[in-house]
Coordinates of C-alpha atoms and ligand atoms in Angstrom, one line a residue:
X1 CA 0.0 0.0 0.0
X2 CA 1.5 3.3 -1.2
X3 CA 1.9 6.0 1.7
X4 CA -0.8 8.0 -0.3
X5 CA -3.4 5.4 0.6
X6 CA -2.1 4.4 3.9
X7 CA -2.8 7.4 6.0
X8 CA -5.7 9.5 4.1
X9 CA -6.8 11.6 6.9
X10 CA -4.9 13.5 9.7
X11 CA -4.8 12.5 13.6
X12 CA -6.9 15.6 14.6
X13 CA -9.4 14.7 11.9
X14 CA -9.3 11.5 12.5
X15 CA -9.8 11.5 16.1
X16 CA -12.4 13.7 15.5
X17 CA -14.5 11.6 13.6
X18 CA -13.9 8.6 16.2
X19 CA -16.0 10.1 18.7
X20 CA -18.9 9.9 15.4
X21 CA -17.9 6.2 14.3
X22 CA -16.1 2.9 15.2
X23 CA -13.0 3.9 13.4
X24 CA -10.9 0.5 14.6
X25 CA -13.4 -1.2 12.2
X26 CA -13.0 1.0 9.4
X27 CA -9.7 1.4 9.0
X28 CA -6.5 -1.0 8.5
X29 CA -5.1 -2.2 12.2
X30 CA -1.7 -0.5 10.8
X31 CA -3.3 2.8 10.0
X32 CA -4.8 2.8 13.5
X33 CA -2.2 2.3 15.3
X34 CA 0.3 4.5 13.2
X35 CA -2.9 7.0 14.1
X36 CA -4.0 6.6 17.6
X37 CA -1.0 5.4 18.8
X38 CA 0.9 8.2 20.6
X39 CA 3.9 6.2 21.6
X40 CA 4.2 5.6 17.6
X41 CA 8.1 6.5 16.3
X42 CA 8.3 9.5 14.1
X43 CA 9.9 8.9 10.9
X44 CA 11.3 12.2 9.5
X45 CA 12.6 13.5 6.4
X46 CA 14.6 16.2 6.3
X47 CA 14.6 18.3 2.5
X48 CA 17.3 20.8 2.6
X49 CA 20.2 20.5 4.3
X50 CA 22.2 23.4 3.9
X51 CA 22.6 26.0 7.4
X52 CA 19.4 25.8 8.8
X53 CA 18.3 22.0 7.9
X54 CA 21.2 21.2 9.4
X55 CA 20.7 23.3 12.4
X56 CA 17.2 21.3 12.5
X57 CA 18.8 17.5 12.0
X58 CA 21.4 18.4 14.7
X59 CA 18.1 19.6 17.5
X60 CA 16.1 16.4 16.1
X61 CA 19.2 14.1 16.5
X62 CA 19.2 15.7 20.6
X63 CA 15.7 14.8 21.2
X64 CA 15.4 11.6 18.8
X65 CA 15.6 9.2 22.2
X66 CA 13.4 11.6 24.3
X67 CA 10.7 12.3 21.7
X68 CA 10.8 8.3 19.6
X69 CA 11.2 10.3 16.1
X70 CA 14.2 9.1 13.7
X71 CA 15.7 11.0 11.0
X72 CA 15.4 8.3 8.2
X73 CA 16.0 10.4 5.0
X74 CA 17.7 13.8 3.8
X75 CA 17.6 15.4 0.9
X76 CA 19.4 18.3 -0.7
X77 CA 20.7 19.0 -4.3
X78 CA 24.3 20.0 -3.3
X79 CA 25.8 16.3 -3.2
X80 CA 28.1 17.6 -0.7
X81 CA 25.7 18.8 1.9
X82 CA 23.5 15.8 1.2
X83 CA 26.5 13.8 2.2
X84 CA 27.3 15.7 5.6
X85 CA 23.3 15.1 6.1
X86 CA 24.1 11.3 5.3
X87 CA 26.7 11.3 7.5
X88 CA 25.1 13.0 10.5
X89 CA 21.9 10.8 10.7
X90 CA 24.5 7.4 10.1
X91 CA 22.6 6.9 7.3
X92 CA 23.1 4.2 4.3
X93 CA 23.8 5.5 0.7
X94 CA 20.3 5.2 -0.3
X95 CA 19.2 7.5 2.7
X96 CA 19.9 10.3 0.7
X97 CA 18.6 12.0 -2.5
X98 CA 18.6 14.4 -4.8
X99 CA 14.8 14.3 -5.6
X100 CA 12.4 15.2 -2.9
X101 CA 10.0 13.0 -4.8
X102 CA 12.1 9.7 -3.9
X103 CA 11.8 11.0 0.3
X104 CA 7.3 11.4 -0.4
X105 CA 7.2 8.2 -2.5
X106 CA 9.1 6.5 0.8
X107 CA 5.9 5.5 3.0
X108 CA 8.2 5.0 5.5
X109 CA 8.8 8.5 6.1
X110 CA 6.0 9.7 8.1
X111 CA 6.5 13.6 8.0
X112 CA 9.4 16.3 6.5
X113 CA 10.8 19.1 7.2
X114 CA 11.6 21.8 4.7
X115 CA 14.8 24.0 4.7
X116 CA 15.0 24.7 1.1
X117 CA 15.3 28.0 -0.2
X118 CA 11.7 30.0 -0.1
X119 CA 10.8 29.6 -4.1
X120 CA 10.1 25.9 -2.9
X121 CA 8.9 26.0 0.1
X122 CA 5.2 25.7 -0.9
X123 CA 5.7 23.1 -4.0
X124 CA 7.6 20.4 -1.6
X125 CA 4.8 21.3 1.3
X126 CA 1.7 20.4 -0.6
X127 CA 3.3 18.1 -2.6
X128 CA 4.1 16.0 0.9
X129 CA 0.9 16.5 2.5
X130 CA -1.1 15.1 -1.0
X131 CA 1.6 12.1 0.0
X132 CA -0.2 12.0 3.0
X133 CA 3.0 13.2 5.4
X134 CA 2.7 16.2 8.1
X135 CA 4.9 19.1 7.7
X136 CA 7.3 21.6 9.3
X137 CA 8.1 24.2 6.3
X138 CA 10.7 27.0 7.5
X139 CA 9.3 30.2 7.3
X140 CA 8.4 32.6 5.4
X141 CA 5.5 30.3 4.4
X142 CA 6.2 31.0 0.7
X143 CA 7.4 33.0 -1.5
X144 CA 4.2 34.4 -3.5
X145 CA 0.6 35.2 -1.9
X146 CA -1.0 32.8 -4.3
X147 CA 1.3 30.0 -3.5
X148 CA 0.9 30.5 0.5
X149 CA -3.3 30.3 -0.1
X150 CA -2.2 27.6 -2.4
X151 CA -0.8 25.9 0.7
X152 CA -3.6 26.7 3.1
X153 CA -6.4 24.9 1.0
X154 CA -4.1 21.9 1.0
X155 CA -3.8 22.2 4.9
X156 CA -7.5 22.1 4.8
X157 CA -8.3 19.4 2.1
X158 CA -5.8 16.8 3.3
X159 CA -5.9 17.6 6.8
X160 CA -2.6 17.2 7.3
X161 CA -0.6 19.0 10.3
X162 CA 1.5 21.7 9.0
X163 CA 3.4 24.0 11.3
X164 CA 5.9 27.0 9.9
X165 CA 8.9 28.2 11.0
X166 CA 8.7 31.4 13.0
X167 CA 10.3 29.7 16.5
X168 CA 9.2 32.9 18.3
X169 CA 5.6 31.9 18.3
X170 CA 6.3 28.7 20.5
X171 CA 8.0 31.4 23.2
X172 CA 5.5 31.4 26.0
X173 CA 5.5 35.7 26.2
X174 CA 3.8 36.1 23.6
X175 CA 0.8 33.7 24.5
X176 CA 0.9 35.8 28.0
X177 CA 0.3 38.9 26.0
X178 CA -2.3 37.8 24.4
X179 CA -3.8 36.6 27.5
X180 CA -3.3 40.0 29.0
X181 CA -4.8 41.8 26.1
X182 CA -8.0 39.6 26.1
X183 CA -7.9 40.0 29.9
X184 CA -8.3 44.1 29.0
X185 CA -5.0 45.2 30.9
X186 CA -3.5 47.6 28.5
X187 CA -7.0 48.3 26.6
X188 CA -7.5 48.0 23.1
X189 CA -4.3 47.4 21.0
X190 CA -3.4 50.3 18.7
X191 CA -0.2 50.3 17.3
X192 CA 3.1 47.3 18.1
X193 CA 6.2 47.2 16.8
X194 CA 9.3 44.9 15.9
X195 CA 12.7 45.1 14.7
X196 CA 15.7 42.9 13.3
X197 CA 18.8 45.2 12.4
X198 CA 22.0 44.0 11.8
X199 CA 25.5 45.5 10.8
X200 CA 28.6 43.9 8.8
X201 CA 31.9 44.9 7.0
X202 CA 31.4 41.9 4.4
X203 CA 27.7 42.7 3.2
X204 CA 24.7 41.1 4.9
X205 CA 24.4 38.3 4.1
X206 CA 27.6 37.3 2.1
X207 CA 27.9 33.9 3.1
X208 CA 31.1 31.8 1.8
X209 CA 30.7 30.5 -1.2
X210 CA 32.4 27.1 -2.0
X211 CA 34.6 27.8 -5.0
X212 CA 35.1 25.5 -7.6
X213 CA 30.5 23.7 -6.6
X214 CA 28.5 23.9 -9.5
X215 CA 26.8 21.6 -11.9
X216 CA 29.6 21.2 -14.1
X217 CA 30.9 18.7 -11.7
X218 CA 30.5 14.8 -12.2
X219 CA 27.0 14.3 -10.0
X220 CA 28.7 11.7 -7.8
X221 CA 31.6 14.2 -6.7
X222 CA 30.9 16.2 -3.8
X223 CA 31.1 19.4 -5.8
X224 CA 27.9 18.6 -7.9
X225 CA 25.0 21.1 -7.6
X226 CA 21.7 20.3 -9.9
X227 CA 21.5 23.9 -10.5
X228 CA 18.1 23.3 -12.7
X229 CA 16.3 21.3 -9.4
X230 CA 17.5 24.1 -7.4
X231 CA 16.2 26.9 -9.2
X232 CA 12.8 24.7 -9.6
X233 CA 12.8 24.8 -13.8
X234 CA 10.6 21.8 -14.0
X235 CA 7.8 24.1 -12.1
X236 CA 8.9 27.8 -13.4
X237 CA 9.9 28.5 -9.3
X238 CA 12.0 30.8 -10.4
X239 CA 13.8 32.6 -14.0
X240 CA 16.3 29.8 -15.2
X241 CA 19.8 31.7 -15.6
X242 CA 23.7 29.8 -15.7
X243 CA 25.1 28.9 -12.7
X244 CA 26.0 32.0 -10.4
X245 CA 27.2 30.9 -7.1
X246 CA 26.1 34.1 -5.4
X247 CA 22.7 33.1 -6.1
X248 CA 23.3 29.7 -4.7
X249 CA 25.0 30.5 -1.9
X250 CA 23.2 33.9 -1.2
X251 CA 20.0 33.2 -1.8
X252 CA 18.7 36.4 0.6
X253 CA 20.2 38.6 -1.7
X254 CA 18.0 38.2 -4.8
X255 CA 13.9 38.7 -4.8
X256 CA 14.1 35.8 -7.3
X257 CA 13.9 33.2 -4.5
X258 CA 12.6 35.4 -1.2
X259 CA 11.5 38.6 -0.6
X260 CA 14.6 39.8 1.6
X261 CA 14.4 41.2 4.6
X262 CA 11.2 41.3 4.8
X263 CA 10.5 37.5 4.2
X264 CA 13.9 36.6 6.1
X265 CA 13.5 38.7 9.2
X266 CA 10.3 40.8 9.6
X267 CA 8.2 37.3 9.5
X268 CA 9.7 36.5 12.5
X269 CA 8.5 40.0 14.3
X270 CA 5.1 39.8 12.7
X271 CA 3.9 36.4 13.7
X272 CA 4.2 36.8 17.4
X273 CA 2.6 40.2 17.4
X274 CA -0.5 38.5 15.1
X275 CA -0.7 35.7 17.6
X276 CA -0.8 38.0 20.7
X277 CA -2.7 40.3 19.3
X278 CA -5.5 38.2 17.2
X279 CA -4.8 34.6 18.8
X280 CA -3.5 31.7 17.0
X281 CA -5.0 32.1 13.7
X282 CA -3.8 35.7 13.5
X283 CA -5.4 38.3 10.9
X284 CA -5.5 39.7 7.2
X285 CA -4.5 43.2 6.8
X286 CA -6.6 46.0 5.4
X287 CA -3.4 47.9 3.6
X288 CA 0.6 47.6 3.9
X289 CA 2.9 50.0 2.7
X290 CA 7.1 49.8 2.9
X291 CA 9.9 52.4 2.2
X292 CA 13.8 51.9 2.6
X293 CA 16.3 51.6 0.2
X294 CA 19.8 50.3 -1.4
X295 CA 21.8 52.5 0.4
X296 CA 25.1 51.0 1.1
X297 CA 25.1 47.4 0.0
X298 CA 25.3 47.8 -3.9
X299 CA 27.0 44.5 -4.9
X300 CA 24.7 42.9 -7.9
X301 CA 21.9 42.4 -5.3
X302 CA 18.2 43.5 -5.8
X303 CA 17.0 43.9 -2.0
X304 CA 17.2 46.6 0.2
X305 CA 19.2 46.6 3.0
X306 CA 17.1 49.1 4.9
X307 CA 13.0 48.3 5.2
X308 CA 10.6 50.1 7.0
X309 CA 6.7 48.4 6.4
X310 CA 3.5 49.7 8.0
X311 CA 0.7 47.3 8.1
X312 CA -2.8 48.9 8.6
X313 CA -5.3 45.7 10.4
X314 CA -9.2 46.7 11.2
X315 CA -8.0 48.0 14.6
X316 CA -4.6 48.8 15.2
X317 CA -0.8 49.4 12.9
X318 CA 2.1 47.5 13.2
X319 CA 5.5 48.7 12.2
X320 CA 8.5 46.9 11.3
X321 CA 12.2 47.7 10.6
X322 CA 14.6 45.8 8.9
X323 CA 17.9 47.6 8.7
X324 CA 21.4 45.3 7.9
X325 CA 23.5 48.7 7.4
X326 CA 23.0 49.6 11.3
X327 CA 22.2 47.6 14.4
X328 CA 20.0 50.0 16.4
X329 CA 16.4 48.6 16.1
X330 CA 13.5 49.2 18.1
X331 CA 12.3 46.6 20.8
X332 CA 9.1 44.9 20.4
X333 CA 6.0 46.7 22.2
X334 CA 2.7 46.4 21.8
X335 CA 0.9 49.4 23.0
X336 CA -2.9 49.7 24.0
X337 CA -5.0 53.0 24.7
X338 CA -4.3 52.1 28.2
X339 CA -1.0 51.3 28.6
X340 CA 2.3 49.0 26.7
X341 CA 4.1 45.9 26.9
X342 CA 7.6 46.7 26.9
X343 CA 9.9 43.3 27.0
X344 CA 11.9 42.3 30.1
X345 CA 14.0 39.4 28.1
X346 CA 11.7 36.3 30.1
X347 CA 8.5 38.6 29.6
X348 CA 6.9 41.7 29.9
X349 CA 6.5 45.2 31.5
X350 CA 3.1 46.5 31.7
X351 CA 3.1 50.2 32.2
X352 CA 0.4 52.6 32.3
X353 CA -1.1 55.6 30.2
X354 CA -1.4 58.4 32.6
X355 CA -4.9 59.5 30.9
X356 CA -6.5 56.8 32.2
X357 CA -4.7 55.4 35.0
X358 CA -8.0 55.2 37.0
X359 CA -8.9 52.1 34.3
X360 CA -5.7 50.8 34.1
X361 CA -5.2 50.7 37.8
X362 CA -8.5 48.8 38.1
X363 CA -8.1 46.4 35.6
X364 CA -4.8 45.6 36.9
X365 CA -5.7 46.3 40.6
X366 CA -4.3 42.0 40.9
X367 CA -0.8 42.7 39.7
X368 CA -0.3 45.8 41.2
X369 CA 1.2 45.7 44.7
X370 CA -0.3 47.9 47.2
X371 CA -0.3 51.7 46.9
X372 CA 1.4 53.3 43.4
X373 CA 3.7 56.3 44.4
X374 CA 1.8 59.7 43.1
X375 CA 4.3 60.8 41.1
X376 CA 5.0 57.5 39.4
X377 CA 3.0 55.8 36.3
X378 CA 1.6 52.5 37.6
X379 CA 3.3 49.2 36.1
X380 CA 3.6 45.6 36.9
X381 CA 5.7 42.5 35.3
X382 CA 4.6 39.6 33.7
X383 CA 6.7 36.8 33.9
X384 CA 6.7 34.0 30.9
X385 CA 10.3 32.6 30.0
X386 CA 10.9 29.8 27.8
X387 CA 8.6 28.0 25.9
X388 CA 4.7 27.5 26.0
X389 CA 4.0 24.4 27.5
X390 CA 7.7 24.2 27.9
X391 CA 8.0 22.9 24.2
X392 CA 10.1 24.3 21.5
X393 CA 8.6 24.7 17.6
X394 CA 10.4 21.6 16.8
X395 CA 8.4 19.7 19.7
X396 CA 5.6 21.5 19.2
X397 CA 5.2 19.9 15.8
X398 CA 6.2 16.7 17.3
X399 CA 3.4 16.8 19.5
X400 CA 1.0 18.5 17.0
X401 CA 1.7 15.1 15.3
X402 CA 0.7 13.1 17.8
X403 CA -2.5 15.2 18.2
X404 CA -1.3 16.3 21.6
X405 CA -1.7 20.0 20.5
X406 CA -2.1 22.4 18.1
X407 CA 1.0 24.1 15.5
X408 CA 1.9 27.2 17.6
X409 CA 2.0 28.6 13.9
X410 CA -0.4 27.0 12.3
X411 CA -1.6 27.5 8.8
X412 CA -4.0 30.4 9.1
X413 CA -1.5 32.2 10.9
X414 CA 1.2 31.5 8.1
X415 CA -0.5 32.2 5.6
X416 CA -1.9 35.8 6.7
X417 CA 1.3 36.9 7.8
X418 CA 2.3 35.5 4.4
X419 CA 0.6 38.0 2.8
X420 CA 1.0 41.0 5.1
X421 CA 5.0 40.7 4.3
X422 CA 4.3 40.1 0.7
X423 CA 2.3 43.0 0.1
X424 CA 5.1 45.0 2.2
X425 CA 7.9 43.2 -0.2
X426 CA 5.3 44.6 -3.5
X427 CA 5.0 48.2 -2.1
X428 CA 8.6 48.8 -1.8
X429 CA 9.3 47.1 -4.9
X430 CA 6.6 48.8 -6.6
X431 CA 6.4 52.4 -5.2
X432 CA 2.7 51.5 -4.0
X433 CA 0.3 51.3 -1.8
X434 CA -1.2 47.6 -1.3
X435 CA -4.5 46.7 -0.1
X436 CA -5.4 43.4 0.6
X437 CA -9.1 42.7 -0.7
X438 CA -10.5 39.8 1.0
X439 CA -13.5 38.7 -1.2
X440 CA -11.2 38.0 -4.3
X441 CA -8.3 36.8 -2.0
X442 CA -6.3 39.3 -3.8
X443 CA -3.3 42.5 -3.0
X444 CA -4.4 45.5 -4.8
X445 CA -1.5 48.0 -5.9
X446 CA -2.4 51.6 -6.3
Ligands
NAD1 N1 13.7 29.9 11.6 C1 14.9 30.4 11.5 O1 15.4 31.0 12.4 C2 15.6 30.3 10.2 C3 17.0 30.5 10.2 C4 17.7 30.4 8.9 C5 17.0 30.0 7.8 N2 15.6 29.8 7.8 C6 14.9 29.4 6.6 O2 15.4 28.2 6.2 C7 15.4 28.1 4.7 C8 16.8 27.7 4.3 O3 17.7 28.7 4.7 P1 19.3 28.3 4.8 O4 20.0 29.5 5.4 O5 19.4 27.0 5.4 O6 19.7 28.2 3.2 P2 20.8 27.3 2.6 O7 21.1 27.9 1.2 O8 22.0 27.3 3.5 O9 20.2 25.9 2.5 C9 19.1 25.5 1.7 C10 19.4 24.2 1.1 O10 18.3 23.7 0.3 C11 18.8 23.0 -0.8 N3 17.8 22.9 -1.9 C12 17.4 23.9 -2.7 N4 16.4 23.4 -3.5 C13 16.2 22.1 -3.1 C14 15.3 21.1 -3.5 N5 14.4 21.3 -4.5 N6 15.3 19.9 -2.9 C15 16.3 19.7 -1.9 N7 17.1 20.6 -1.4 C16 17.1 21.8 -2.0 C17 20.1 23.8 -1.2 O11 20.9 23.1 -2.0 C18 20.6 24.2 0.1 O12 21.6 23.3 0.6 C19 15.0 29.5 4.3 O13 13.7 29.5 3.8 C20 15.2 30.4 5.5 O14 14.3 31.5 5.5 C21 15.0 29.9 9.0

């Protein structure tokens, strides 16, 4: 039986329906207990393997004991990253391939993980869950708006779990925030903001670049690249050029793969502030808009290296910077009518807006100790290191797997804050203005 048949539905659908039905009668002893069985190993595979899908094989290979998953294939189309990959999960030769497809068609593997470059992030994800495997995909969800609401109707037709890469959503203080902001304690959210800034005497984001790696090299040596699966020809991911290795190995740099900063770095700001601010599914926005500019790094790239993007939602703004020419950013905040989060590092401070301290200091009146000094603005700390549940995003999934909980970023969340940075990538690209218009699931330039 192919993988494809052998686990049609998901475990949260699936357990679901077996409060409805007799689901051990209906379905193949091996299908229920690879379902319903909790203590069930894991069987991953890992596509991409260069910094961060490494990163990720060297966490799951830590917890492989603890958590009964297994690293069983890798996959990457630089032979000799797939052969570190090989060699790190003490694989055998045929444990790793060049072809994603070989890693879906393997209905051993259970679920993958994607580390590829952004202009495949969506094609490998719904491609894996019509194979009937769960998915992590490293954010940003996608690389275009269509492909990322491509992906969320696959979420929903195959009910397969799917959780994207922002880590910072599985950090318990922003799930206290948004506590505290349904709780009323800073009133209703207006504005937040977030920042990743960076400064370097090489370039951002001039990575080494292995000299002498290219498809020109026999396939079996270790400096074979297939430059044509890389750049996604087959599917028109992305323009087919020759060989250049800063594209390779400087992906970031280009918007024919990602959108830059703003996919690299800003998703990672505007997914927590969604999820505190909206809950787990997050929200759409109404209208984004982006400045910045090339204003140092002028080396053949395309992106900017300084972004600012506003993004308008029904009932409050959120602004993000993105600057790689100068470190200074701003700290995240999210600020109410009432009062502000400001972080602590394990949480947050909650401070007051002297207009209405009277509401503040009533809605707070349980975190505020005793009497507030008169000429001092009223403010309390919330405490929330680590990790929700005490989970990272990697366990997280794990667990989502095992329908123990819920993707901290779950595909509604992805896939709006998908589209927020998009629209923010198109406005500075553009020079425009972008609304988002709901009805025809569409960004509107003006
Ligand atoms: N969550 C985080 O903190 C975080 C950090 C770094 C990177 N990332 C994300 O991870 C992804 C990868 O980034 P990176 O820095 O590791 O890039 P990288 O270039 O180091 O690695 C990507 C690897 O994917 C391989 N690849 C490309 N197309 C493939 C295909 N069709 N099949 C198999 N392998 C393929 C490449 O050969 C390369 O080795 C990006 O989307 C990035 O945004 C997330």
């Amino acid at each position: 039986m192919s993988s494809r048949s052998m686990f049609p539905v998901s475990r949260r659908t699936f357990l679901k329906s077996a409060a409805l039905a007799s689901p051990m009668l209906a379905m193949p002893a091996a299908s229920w207990a690879r379902i319903a069985g909790s203590l069930d190993r894991i069987n991953i595979g890992m596509i991409g393997t260069g910094g961060m899908g490494t990163a990720h094989i060297e966490s799951l290979l830590r917890k492989s004991q603890a958590e009964n998953i297994q690293l069983t294939m890798v996959c990457d189309v630089y032979r000799k990253r797939l052969n570190n990959a090989v060699r790190l999960i003490g694989g055998s030769e045929s444990s790793g391939v060049m072809e994603y497809e070989k890693v879906l068609d393997n209905k051993d593997v259970n679920a993958v993980l994607i580390s590829t470059p952004d202009h495949w992030h969506t094609k490998i994800a719904i491609d894996a869950m019509n194979a009937g495997k769960d998915v992590y995909v490293e954010k940003p969800l996608s690389h275009t708006i269509e492909q990322a609401l491509e992906c969320r109707d696959a979420v929903h037709k195959t009910g397969r779990v799917l959780q994207v890469g922002p880590q910072r959503t599985s950090e318990n203080r922003w799930w206290e925030a948004g506590k505290a902001i349904k709780a009323g304690r800073i009133g209703p959210v207006v504005w937040s903001q977030g920042s990743y800034c960076r400064n370097s005497r090489e370039g951002q984001f001039n990575w080494t670049i292995d000299k002498g790696a290219g498809p020109q090299n026999p396939p079996t040596s270790d400096g074979y690249i297939d430059w044509d699966r890389w750049l996604g020809v087959k599917y028109n991911l992305a323009p087919k050029i020759p060989y250049n290795e800063d594209h390779f190995f400087r992906f970031r740099k280009y918007y024919a793969y990602n959108g830059g900063v703003a996919t690299d770095l800003m998703y990672h700001w505007l997914a927590p502030l969604l999820l505190s601010i909206h809950g787990p599914d997050g929200a759409y926005p109404r209208r984004v808009m982006s400045g910045g500019g090339q204003y140092i790094e002028k080396d053949g790239r395309d992106i900017a290296d300084t972004m600012l993007l506003t993004a308008d939602y029904d009932t409050h703004s959120v602004f993000l910077a993105s600057v790689m020419v100068n470190d200074v950013g701003v700290p995240e905040m999210i600020r109410g009518q009432k009062g502000q989060f400001e972080p602590t590092g394990d949480g947050w401070r909650v401070t007051e807006q002297g207009t209405w301290k009277q509401e503040f200091r009533e809605a707070n009146k349980d975190m505020l100790k005793g009497e507030v000094p008169k000429d001092k603005a009223a403010t309390f700390n919330i405490s929330a290191p680590g990790n929700k549940d005490g989970r990272d995003h990697e366990e997280n999934w794990i667990d989502a797997m095992r329908g123990k909980a819920k993707p901290n970023c779950n595909i509604e969340l992805g896939c709006a804050v998908m589209v927020a940075i998009k629209m923010g990538v198109e406005s500075y690209r553009q020079s425009k203005v972008f609304t988002w218009d709901a009805k025809a699931k569409k960004a509107v330039g003006a």
